[in-house]
Structures are given as C-alpha cells and as structure tokens.
Amino acid sequence: MKYQKYEGIIINRHSVKDGDRFFTIFTREEGKISVYARSVRSTKSKRSASLDLYNHIKFEVSAHGQYKTLTHVELVSSFREGKRKLTDISRLFVIGELINSFLPEEDPNLEVFDLLLTALKNLAHFETPEYLVRFKKKLLIILGFWNDDTPDQDIDRVIESLLDRQLRSSENLTLN
C-alpha cells in the first residue's frame, strides 16, 4: 500500500453502494484520476463538505495496485461565488464535461490545470456567453485541436465532431 498526496479539482462524481462515491479529479500531478471514497455520503462524514463538484482540494489517497482510495481531504477553495447563479452552474457543468471528455486518465497537463483553475476563479465575474467560448477555444488550442482559420461561432461544431456526440451539459444551457 502506497500513500500519495495530490492537489486537484473535482470534475465528476457518481454514487455507489449506500454511502460511497467515485470521484473524477483533475490533479496537478497526474492529470485526471479516479478515486474511491468510502462513507462520504454518510451524515457523520467530515469529508463530504469538501468533496463538492468543482472544489479545489488537497487530498491523500492510498493506492492498492491501480485503485486509489481517498484517505484525507483538505478544501483549498470552493469557488462559492461561481456556484450561486444557475447560469454559472450551467457553465461549470460544460467546463467539467469538456475536461472529463478530452483528457485521458493519468496524463498530466499543467497548462490545462491552470486554465481550469483560472476559469473557476473568474467564472462569477463574467456574465457574458463569450467567457465560455474563450474557455473552449483556449482548451482546444492547448490540446492542439484548434485551427486558427475556424470562426469562433463554429466552436461547438468542432467540439461535437471531436467527441462524436453532442455535449450533454450544453443541452440545458441557454447562454451558449
């Protein structure tokens, strides 16, 4: 059993069993990783408040082969301002889906991590739909998918062609 420390942002979660959850966390050190957390849905869990979607956390895991189990978590920032309005929450889900869809497991990308962190810090300060377009464009540029000849209004078409599907989170987004 090996213990590892990480810094990351929670981009996805799903519940298993009665009180357990799997989290997808985009880390500075290893990129996107999956972590199993026991009993975090319990009312007695001290970790549950820190494990909200799009929280910036420092955490420790114990690794058993390829499986990682959460042992300790410390909240760095909850980005509370960006989670107050429905439009901001919708944009958060689009950002999370893009990161989760485009980046492979355990492939670190510090530039994307910094872009995500900056987007979460500034989300509440920008009311315009162009903010999300700028994020999408910067992400595609970093990942090498953007052609400068493509007009910005075609960005969703480019993303959907790369994913071979429509973005799930943008179906309910009225700003885009």
Short mmCIF file of C-alpha atoms in Angstrom, two decimals:
data_model
loop_
_atom_site.label_atom_id
_atom_site.label_comp_id
_atom_site.label_asym_id
_atom_site.label_seq_id
_atom_site.Cartn_x
_atom_site.Cartn_y
_atom_site.Cartn_z
CA MET A 1 0.00 0.00 0.00
CA LYS A 2 1.38 3.38 -1.06
CA TYR A 3 0.17 6.81 0.08
CA GLN A 4 0.19 9.73 -2.34
CA LYS A 5 -0.63 13.44 -1.96
CA TYR A 6 -2.36 15.42 -4.69
CA GLU A 7 -3.87 18.80 -5.47
CA GLY A 8 -6.89 18.76 -7.76
CA ILE A 9 -10.34 19.87 -8.82
CA ILE A 10 -13.34 17.56 -8.63
CA ILE A 11 -14.88 17.36 -12.12
CA ASN A 12 -17.26 14.40 -11.78
CA ARG A 13 -18.76 12.05 -9.22
CA HIS A 14 -21.13 9.15 -9.02
CA SER A 15 -22.59 7.30 -6.09
CA VAL A 16 -22.02 3.62 -5.39
CA LYS A 17 -23.42 1.48 -2.61
CA ASP A 18 -25.14 3.25 0.26
CA GLY A 19 -22.63 5.90 1.26
CA ASP A 20 -19.69 5.61 -1.12
CA ARG A 21 -18.72 7.63 -4.17
CA PHE A 22 -16.31 7.54 -7.07
CA PHE A 23 -14.77 10.90 -7.90
CA THR A 24 -13.02 12.02 -11.05
CA ILE A 25 -10.45 14.58 -10.01
CA PHE A 26 -8.24 16.58 -12.35
CA THR A 27 -4.93 16.82 -10.50
CA ARG A 28 -1.88 18.96 -10.98
CA GLU A 29 0.44 15.97 -10.55
CA GLU A 30 -1.15 13.15 -12.58
CA GLY A 31 -3.93 14.68 -14.63
CA LYS A 32 -7.34 13.06 -14.43
CA ILE A 33 -7.65 10.27 -11.86
CA SER A 34 -10.48 8.23 -10.36
CA VAL A 35 -10.69 7.99 -6.59
CA TYR A 36 -12.94 5.86 -4.41
CA ALA A 37 -14.26 7.48 -1.22
CA ARG A 38 -15.87 5.34 1.45
CA SER A 39 -18.82 6.61 3.51
CA VAL A 40 -18.70 10.21 2.24
CA ARG A 41 -22.47 10.34 1.80
CA SER A 42 -22.99 9.50 5.45
CA THR A 43 -24.39 12.27 7.67
CA LYS A 44 -21.41 11.76 10.00
CA SER A 45 -18.81 12.23 7.27
CA LYS A 46 -16.48 15.17 7.88
CA ARG A 47 -15.15 14.96 4.32
CA SER A 48 -18.44 15.38 2.45
CA ALA A 49 -18.47 19.21 2.55
CA SER A 50 -15.04 19.35 0.94
CA LEU A 51 -16.00 16.90 -1.82
CA ASP A 52 -18.47 19.03 -3.76
CA LEU A 53 -18.21 19.30 -7.54
CA TYR A 54 -15.70 21.87 -8.81
CA ASN A 55 -13.99 22.28 -5.43
CA HIS A 56 -10.24 22.78 -5.39
CA ILE A 57 -8.80 20.34 -2.85
CA LYS A 58 -5.61 18.85 -1.49
CA PHE A 59 -6.02 15.19 -0.71
CA GLU A 60 -4.30 11.93 0.08
CA VAL A 61 -5.02 8.51 -1.32
CA SER A 62 -3.85 5.03 -0.56
CA ALA A 63 -3.04 3.14 -3.72
CA HIS A 64 -3.68 -0.60 -3.98
CA GLY A 65 -2.42 -1.51 -7.44
CA GLN A 66 -4.40 0.61 -9.88
CA TYR A 67 -7.14 1.53 -7.34
CA LYS A 68 -6.94 4.72 -5.30
CA THR A 69 -8.93 5.22 -2.09
CA LEU A 70 -9.38 8.66 -0.56
CA THR A 71 -7.96 8.87 2.96
CA HIS A 72 -7.76 12.60 3.71
CA VAL A 73 -9.10 15.78 2.09
CA GLU A 74 -8.49 19.49 2.70
CA LEU A 75 -10.55 22.19 0.98
CA VAL A 76 -8.46 24.85 -0.78
CA SER A 77 -11.34 26.73 -2.42
CA SER A 78 -14.99 26.02 -3.07
CA PHE A 79 -15.39 28.83 -5.65
CA ARG A 80 -18.67 29.67 -3.93
CA GLU A 81 -19.23 32.85 -5.96
CA GLY A 82 -19.30 30.81 -9.19
CA LYS A 83 -21.96 28.45 -7.82
CA ARG A 84 -24.65 30.97 -6.87
CA LYS A 85 -26.39 31.58 -10.18
CA LEU A 86 -27.98 28.96 -12.37
CA THR A 87 -26.19 30.29 -15.45
CA ASP A 88 -22.80 29.97 -13.73
CA ILE A 89 -23.63 26.44 -12.57
CA SER A 90 -24.58 25.51 -16.13
CA ARG A 91 -21.27 26.85 -17.38
CA LEU A 92 -19.46 24.86 -14.66
CA PHE A 93 -21.03 21.64 -15.94
CA VAL A 94 -19.94 22.42 -19.51
CA ILE A 95 -16.38 23.13 -18.35
CA GLY A 96 -16.31 19.92 -16.30
CA GLU A 97 -17.65 17.82 -19.16
CA LEU A 98 -15.07 19.24 -21.57
CA ILE A 99 -12.17 18.46 -19.22
CA ASN A 100 -13.55 14.99 -18.47
CA SER A 101 -14.19 14.20 -22.14
CA PHE A 102 -10.99 15.49 -23.73
CA LEU A 103 -8.34 14.49 -21.23
CA PRO A 104 -7.27 10.87 -20.78
CA GLU A 105 -6.70 9.24 -17.39
CA GLU A 106 -3.35 9.85 -15.72
CA ASP A 107 -1.94 12.18 -18.38
CA PRO A 108 -0.80 15.36 -16.58
CA ASN A 109 -1.28 18.67 -18.33
CA LEU A 110 -0.28 21.61 -16.14
CA GLU A 111 -1.44 24.15 -18.72
CA VAL A 112 -4.98 22.73 -18.71
CA PHE A 113 -4.96 22.55 -14.90
CA ASP A 114 -4.03 26.24 -14.71
CA LEU A 115 -6.69 27.10 -17.32
CA LEU A 116 -9.34 25.23 -15.29
CA LEU A 117 -8.27 26.89 -12.05
CA THR A 118 -8.37 30.34 -13.66
CA ALA A 119 -11.78 29.64 -15.20
CA LEU A 120 -13.22 28.60 -11.84
CA LYS A 121 -11.76 31.63 -10.06
CA ASN A 122 -13.16 34.09 -12.62
CA LEU A 123 -16.45 32.45 -13.58
CA ALA A 124 -18.65 34.65 -11.37
CA HIS A 125 -17.10 37.86 -12.72
CA PHE A 126 -18.09 37.31 -16.35
CA GLU A 127 -21.78 37.30 -17.24
CA THR A 128 -21.41 37.02 -21.00
CA PRO A 129 -21.59 33.78 -23.02
CA GLU A 130 -18.27 34.75 -24.63
CA TYR A 131 -16.47 33.65 -21.44
CA LEU A 132 -17.38 30.03 -22.11
CA VAL A 133 -16.41 30.38 -25.78
CA ARG A 134 -13.00 31.75 -24.75
CA PHE A 135 -12.51 28.83 -22.36
CA LYS A 136 -13.43 26.29 -25.04
CA LYS A 137 -11.09 27.92 -27.55
CA LYS A 138 -8.15 28.05 -25.11
CA LEU A 139 -8.70 24.42 -24.17
CA LEU A 140 -8.74 23.33 -27.82
CA ILE A 141 -5.61 25.38 -28.53
CA ILE A 142 -3.73 23.79 -25.60
CA LEU A 143 -4.79 20.31 -26.71
CA GLY A 144 -3.84 21.02 -30.35
CA PHE A 145 -7.34 20.74 -31.80
CA TRP A 146 -7.95 24.35 -32.84
CA ASN A 147 -7.37 25.65 -36.34
CA ASP A 148 -6.95 29.45 -36.46
CA ASP A 149 -8.95 29.56 -39.70
CA THR A 150 -12.08 28.30 -37.91
CA PRO A 151 -14.51 31.03 -36.84
CA ASP A 152 -15.34 31.18 -33.12
CA GLN A 153 -19.05 30.59 -33.77
CA ASP A 154 -18.18 27.09 -35.06
CA ILE A 155 -16.52 26.02 -31.82
CA ASP A 156 -19.40 23.82 -30.66
CA ARG A 157 -19.48 22.09 -34.03
CA VAL A 158 -15.73 21.41 -33.75
CA ILE A 159 -16.11 20.04 -30.21
CA GLU A 160 -19.02 17.80 -31.16
CA SER A 161 -17.14 16.45 -34.17
CA LEU A 162 -14.13 15.64 -31.96
CA LEU A 163 -16.33 13.89 -29.38
CA ASP A 164 -18.62 12.25 -31.97
CA ARG A 165 -21.57 13.37 -29.86
CA GLN A 166 -23.34 16.44 -28.58
CA LEU A 167 -22.23 17.87 -25.23
CA ARG A 168 -24.68 16.64 -22.59
CA SER A 169 -24.25 19.64 -20.34
CA SER A 170 -24.92 22.20 -23.08
CA GLU A 171 -28.35 20.74 -23.86
CA ASN A 172 -29.74 22.67 -20.88
CA LEU A 173 -27.51 25.70 -21.31
CA THR A 174 -29.42 28.69 -22.60
CA LEU A 175 -26.44 31.05 -22.79
CA ASN A 176 -24.38 29.15 -25.29
#
